[in-house]
Short mmCIF file of C-alpha atoms in Angstrom, two decimals:
data_model
loop_
_atom_site.label_atom_id
_atom_site.label_comp_id
_atom_site.label_asym_id
_atom_site.label_seq_id
_atom_site.Cartn_x
_atom_site.Cartn_y
_atom_site.Cartn_z
CA UNK V 1 39.96 31.46 -2.75
CA UNK V 2 43.17 29.44 -2.77
CA UNK V 3 43.56 26.30 -4.82
CA UNK V 4 43.75 24.27 -1.60
CA UNK V 5 40.51 25.76 -0.23
CA UNK V 6 38.75 25.22 -3.54
CA UNK V 7 39.88 21.61 -3.63
CA UNK V 8 38.68 21.06 -0.06
CA UNK V 9 35.28 22.62 -0.86
CA UNK V 10 34.84 20.41 -3.93
CA UNK V 11 35.80 17.32 -1.97
CA UNK V 12 33.28 18.25 0.73
CA UNK V 13 30.47 18.61 -1.80
CA UNK V 14 31.39 15.30 -3.41
CA UNK V 15 31.35 13.59 -0.02
CA UNK V 16 27.97 15.13 0.83
CA UNK V 17 26.50 13.88 -2.45
CA UNK V 18 27.93 10.43 -1.83
CA UNK V 19 26.45 10.30 1.67
CA UNK V 20 23.02 11.29 0.32
CA UNK V 21 23.22 8.59 -2.34
CA UNK V 22 24.14 5.96 0.25
CA UNK V 23 21.36 7.12 2.59
CA UNK V 24 18.81 6.91 -0.20
CA UNK V 25 20.02 3.41 -1.09
CA UNK V 26 19.75 2.34 2.56
CA UNK V 27 16.19 3.67 2.80
CA UNK V 28 15.11 1.71 -0.28
CA UNK V 29 16.91 -1.50 0.68
CA UNK V 30 14.38 -3.77 2.36
CA UNK V 31 16.74 -6.64 3.09
CA UNK V 32 17.04 -5.66 6.75
CA UNK V 33 13.32 -4.92 7.18
CA UNK V 34 11.12 -7.24 5.11
CA UNK V 35 11.55 -10.98 5.56
CA UNK V 36 11.33 -13.80 3.00
CA UNK V 37 7.72 -14.75 3.83
CA UNK V 38 6.44 -11.22 3.19
CA UNK V 39 8.41 -11.14 -0.04
CA UNK V 40 6.97 -14.51 -1.08
CA UNK V 41 3.41 -13.34 -0.41
CA UNK V 42 3.98 -10.14 -2.39
CA UNK V 43 5.35 -12.14 -5.32
CA UNK V 44 2.38 -14.52 -5.24
CA UNK V 45 -0.20 -11.73 -5.17
CA UNK V 46 1.64 -9.97 -7.99
CA UNK V 47 1.38 -13.13 -10.05
CA UNK V 48 -2.38 -13.35 -9.42
CA UNK V 49 -3.25 -9.69 -9.99
CA UNK V 50 -0.64 -8.68 -12.54
CA UNK V 51 0.24 -5.71 -10.31
CA UNK V 52 3.00 -4.94 -7.84
CA UNK V 53 2.01 -5.93 -4.30
CA UNK V 54 2.86 -4.30 -0.96
CA UNK V 55 1.96 -6.16 2.26
CA UNK V 56 1.01 -4.02 5.25
CA UNK V 57 -0.37 -4.55 8.74
CA UNK V 58 -4.04 -3.81 7.99
CA UNK V 59 -6.51 -2.63 5.36
CA UNK V 60 -6.85 0.86 6.87
CA UNK V 61 -3.04 1.19 6.82
CA UNK V 62 -3.04 0.15 3.16
CA UNK V 63 -5.66 2.73 2.28
CA UNK V 64 -3.85 5.41 4.29
CA UNK V 65 -0.57 4.77 2.46
CA UNK V 66 -2.29 4.65 -0.96
CA UNK V 67 -3.89 8.00 -0.23
CA UNK V 68 -0.64 9.52 0.92
CA UNK V 69 1.50 8.09 -1.87
CA UNK V 70 -0.71 8.97 -4.81
CA UNK V 71 -3.38 11.41 -3.74
CA UNK V 72 -1.69 13.80 -1.29
CA UNK V 73 -4.38 13.56 1.36
CA UNK V 74 -7.39 13.88 -0.93
CA UNK V 75 -10.61 13.28 1.05
CA UNK V 76 -12.25 9.87 0.77
CA UNK V 77 -15.66 9.26 -0.78
CA UNK V 78 -17.37 5.95 -0.02
CA UNK V 79 -19.43 4.44 -2.83
CA UNK V 80 -23.14 4.64 -2.04
CA UNK V 81 -23.51 0.87 -2.43
CA UNK V 82 -20.33 0.01 -0.50
CA UNK V 83 -20.49 -2.95 1.86
CA UNK V 84 -19.61 -3.18 5.54
CA UNK V 85 -15.96 -4.14 4.90
CA UNK V 86 -15.38 -1.03 2.78
CA UNK V 87 -16.95 1.24 5.39
CA UNK V 88 -14.92 -0.37 8.18
CA UNK V 89 -11.68 0.18 6.25
CA UNK V 90 -12.52 3.84 5.61
CA UNK V 91 -13.47 4.44 9.25
CA UNK V 92 -10.26 2.80 10.45
CA UNK V 93 -8.19 4.85 8.01
CA UNK V 94 -9.81 8.04 9.28
CA UNK V 95 -8.80 7.24 12.85
CA UNK V 96 -5.23 6.52 11.77
CA UNK V 97 -4.99 9.89 10.01
CA UNK V 98 -6.37 11.65 13.10
CA UNK V 99 -3.54 10.12 15.12
CA UNK V 100 -0.97 11.52 12.68
CA UNK V 101 -2.21 15.06 12.08
CA UNK V 102 0.98 16.08 10.23
CA UNK V 103 0.68 13.19 7.77
CA UNK V 104 -0.11 15.34 4.75
CA UNK V 105 2.21 18.23 5.55
CA UNK V 106 4.74 17.18 2.89
CA UNK V 107 2.38 17.40 -0.09
CA UNK V 108 -0.08 19.70 -1.83
CA UNK V 109 -3.61 18.26 -1.40
CA UNK V 110 -5.16 16.89 -4.57
CA UNK V 111 -8.31 18.63 -5.79
CA UNK V 112 -10.99 15.95 -5.71
CA UNK V 113 -11.71 12.84 -3.66
CA UNK V 114 -10.52 9.24 -3.69
CA UNK V 115 -13.45 6.88 -4.30
CA UNK V 116 -13.46 3.72 -2.17
CA UNK V 117 -15.69 0.85 -3.30
CA UNK V 118 -16.08 -2.92 -3.34
CA UNK V 119 -13.92 -4.64 -5.94
CA UNK V 120 -16.70 -7.02 -6.94
CA UNK V 121 -19.28 -4.27 -7.66
CA UNK V 122 -19.38 -3.27 -11.35
CA UNK V 123 -17.51 -0.01 -11.91
CA UNK V 124 -20.51 1.67 -13.57
CA UNK V 125 -22.53 1.17 -10.38
CA UNK V 126 -20.09 3.13 -8.22
CA UNK V 127 -19.24 6.27 -10.15
CA UNK V 128 -18.63 9.47 -8.21
CA UNK V 129 -18.38 13.00 -9.68
CA UNK V 130 -15.12 14.67 -8.71
CA UNK V 131 -13.24 11.46 -7.92
CA UNK V 132 -9.56 11.62 -8.87
CA UNK V 133 -8.81 7.95 -8.24
CA UNK V 134 -10.25 4.66 -7.05
CA UNK V 135 -9.34 2.27 -4.25
CA UNK V 136 -11.14 -1.05 -4.42
CA UNK V 137 -11.55 -3.36 -1.42
CA UNK V 138 -11.88 -7.14 -1.58
CA UNK V 139 -12.12 -9.68 1.24
CA UNK V 140 -9.86 -12.70 1.40
CA UNK V 141 -12.84 -14.95 0.69
CA UNK V 142 -13.21 -13.25 -2.68
CA UNK V 143 -9.55 -13.46 -3.58
CA UNK V 144 -9.98 -16.38 -5.95
CA UNK V 145 -12.29 -14.22 -8.06
CA UNK V 146 -9.23 -12.25 -9.15
CA UNK V 147 -8.19 -15.37 -11.03
CA UNK V 148 -11.61 -16.62 -12.17
CA UNK V 149 -13.17 -13.37 -13.38
CA UNK V 150 -11.41 -11.71 -16.29
CA UNK V 151 -13.59 -8.60 -15.89
CA UNK V 152 -12.45 -8.15 -12.29
CA UNK V 153 -8.83 -8.90 -13.16
CA UNK V 154 -8.83 -6.17 -15.80
CA UNK V 155 -10.14 -3.67 -13.29
CA UNK V 156 -7.51 -4.67 -10.78
CA UNK V 157 -4.94 -3.87 -13.45
CA UNK V 158 -6.53 -0.47 -14.00
CA UNK V 159 -6.80 0.81 -10.44
CA UNK V 160 -5.16 0.45 -7.06
CA UNK V 161 -6.77 -2.24 -4.93
CA UNK V 162 -6.64 -2.59 -1.16
CA UNK V 163 -7.15 -6.26 -0.25
CA UNK V 164 -8.38 -6.39 3.34
CA UNK V 165 -9.68 -8.74 6.01
CA UNK V 166 -10.89 -8.12 9.58
CA UNK V 167 -10.68 -4.33 9.65
CA UNK V 168 -10.77 -2.85 13.17
CA UNK V 169 -11.73 0.58 14.47
CA UNK V 170 -8.18 1.82 14.92
CA UNK V 171 -6.66 0.07 11.97
CA UNK V 172 -5.01 -2.74 13.94
CA UNK V 173 -6.17 -5.99 15.47
CA UNK V 174 -5.16 -9.61 15.93
CA UNK V 175 -5.11 -11.30 12.54
CA UNK V 176 -5.45 -8.09 10.56
CA UNK V 177 -3.60 -7.62 7.30
CA UNK V 178 -3.62 -5.50 4.20
CA UNK V 179 -2.27 -6.04 0.70
CA UNK V 180 -2.10 -3.20 -1.80
CA UNK V 181 -1.99 -4.17 -5.49
CA UNK V 182 -0.86 -1.20 -7.56
CA UNK V 183 1.54 0.07 -10.19
CA UNK V 184 5.26 -0.48 -9.57
CA UNK V 185 5.83 3.27 -9.38
CA UNK V 186 3.26 3.58 -6.59
CA UNK V 187 4.56 0.42 -4.91
CA UNK V 188 8.09 1.83 -4.64
CA UNK V 189 6.84 4.81 -2.67
CA UNK V 190 4.44 2.72 -0.61
CA UNK V 191 7.30 0.49 0.51
CA UNK V 192 9.28 3.46 1.81
CA UNK V 193 6.22 4.81 3.64
CA UNK V 194 5.43 1.36 5.04
CA UNK V 195 8.96 0.64 6.21
CA UNK V 196 9.85 4.04 7.64
CA UNK V 197 6.62 5.97 8.14
CA UNK V 198 7.97 8.92 6.17
CA UNK V 199 9.00 9.70 2.62
CA UNK V 200 12.34 11.08 1.45
CA UNK V 201 15.87 10.89 2.85
CA UNK V 202 14.69 11.72 6.36
CA UNK V 203 13.26 8.21 6.57
CA UNK V 204 16.76 6.93 7.32
CA UNK V 205 15.93 7.86 10.92
CA UNK V 206 12.78 5.65 10.85
CA UNK V 207 9.64 7.44 12.03
CA UNK V 208 8.01 5.38 14.76
CA UNK V 209 4.78 4.88 12.81
CA UNK V 210 6.68 2.90 10.20
CA UNK V 211 7.08 -0.03 12.57
CA UNK V 212 3.28 -0.31 12.83
CA UNK V 213 2.75 -0.47 9.07
CA UNK V 214 4.59 -3.71 8.34
CA UNK V 215 3.24 -7.23 7.97
CA UNK V 216 4.55 -9.92 10.32
CA UNK V 217 6.53 -12.85 8.87
CA UNK V 218 4.38 -15.56 10.48
CA UNK V 219 1.24 -13.75 9.39
CA UNK V 220 2.54 -13.58 5.82
CA UNK V 221 3.27 -17.33 5.71
CA UNK V 222 -0.21 -18.21 7.00
CA UNK V 223 -1.82 -15.84 4.51
CA UNK V 224 0.19 -17.25 1.63
CA UNK V 225 -0.98 -20.78 2.50
CA UNK V 226 -4.61 -19.66 2.80
CA UNK V 227 -4.73 -17.51 -0.33
CA UNK V 228 -2.93 -20.11 -2.44
CA UNK V 229 -5.40 -22.77 -1.28
CA UNK V 230 -8.38 -20.55 -2.17
CA UNK V 231 -6.96 -19.72 -5.58
CA UNK V 232 -6.20 -23.39 -6.27
CA UNK V 233 -9.74 -24.38 -5.23
CA UNK V 234 -11.13 -21.67 -7.50
CA UNK V 235 -9.06 -22.88 -10.42
CA UNK V 236 -10.31 -26.45 -9.90
CA UNK V 237 -13.89 -25.19 -9.78
CA UNK V 238 -13.41 -23.34 -13.04
CA UNK V 239 -11.93 -26.42 -14.70
CA UNK V 240 -15.03 -28.40 -13.80
#
């Protein structure tokens, strides 16, 4: 190989690496996707729970992304004493996965199941043999308890939590929302899956499902007002 050809080949590889780096940066840059109200809500929830927060369009979407990001499609197990909200979220998540049959094709399934339970039920009452992780569900009316109850707050810090309200059969509905409180490492991957519907560099092309996973700006502002009011009321009640 001539010196000129070798130089051209090296330059080509360098350019390819640079393009990949820029694509990856574009995928992870949310400035053109997530608005200031969603960011503000995520920051507020992070302050309350002590975890990183990712706002999504519904509880079932939140559970679906948690399962994909950290548990490679592990089957779900519902706690025997789970309430109606938990069961509705799990049923909605199942329908979403059915609509995207290739969802788990990019990972090796985890051996074991993901236990889904109510956040406010004591952990010892919802154990499940073979569970490899836990997703806990809490309604917006219980959100203030994350501030008031130290026991609950510690458990939020120890496990992913899907905060959900108004779950619908197919995972979407007017007024639906989902907030996932999790580790920052998990949150980084969840944001890519939420924004683009896929993981990895291929997300630069934006899979269509990604547009259905995001929380609306107006919705985020209304939720921030409501949650902040509930937390403030809870704090005043505790002070009394």
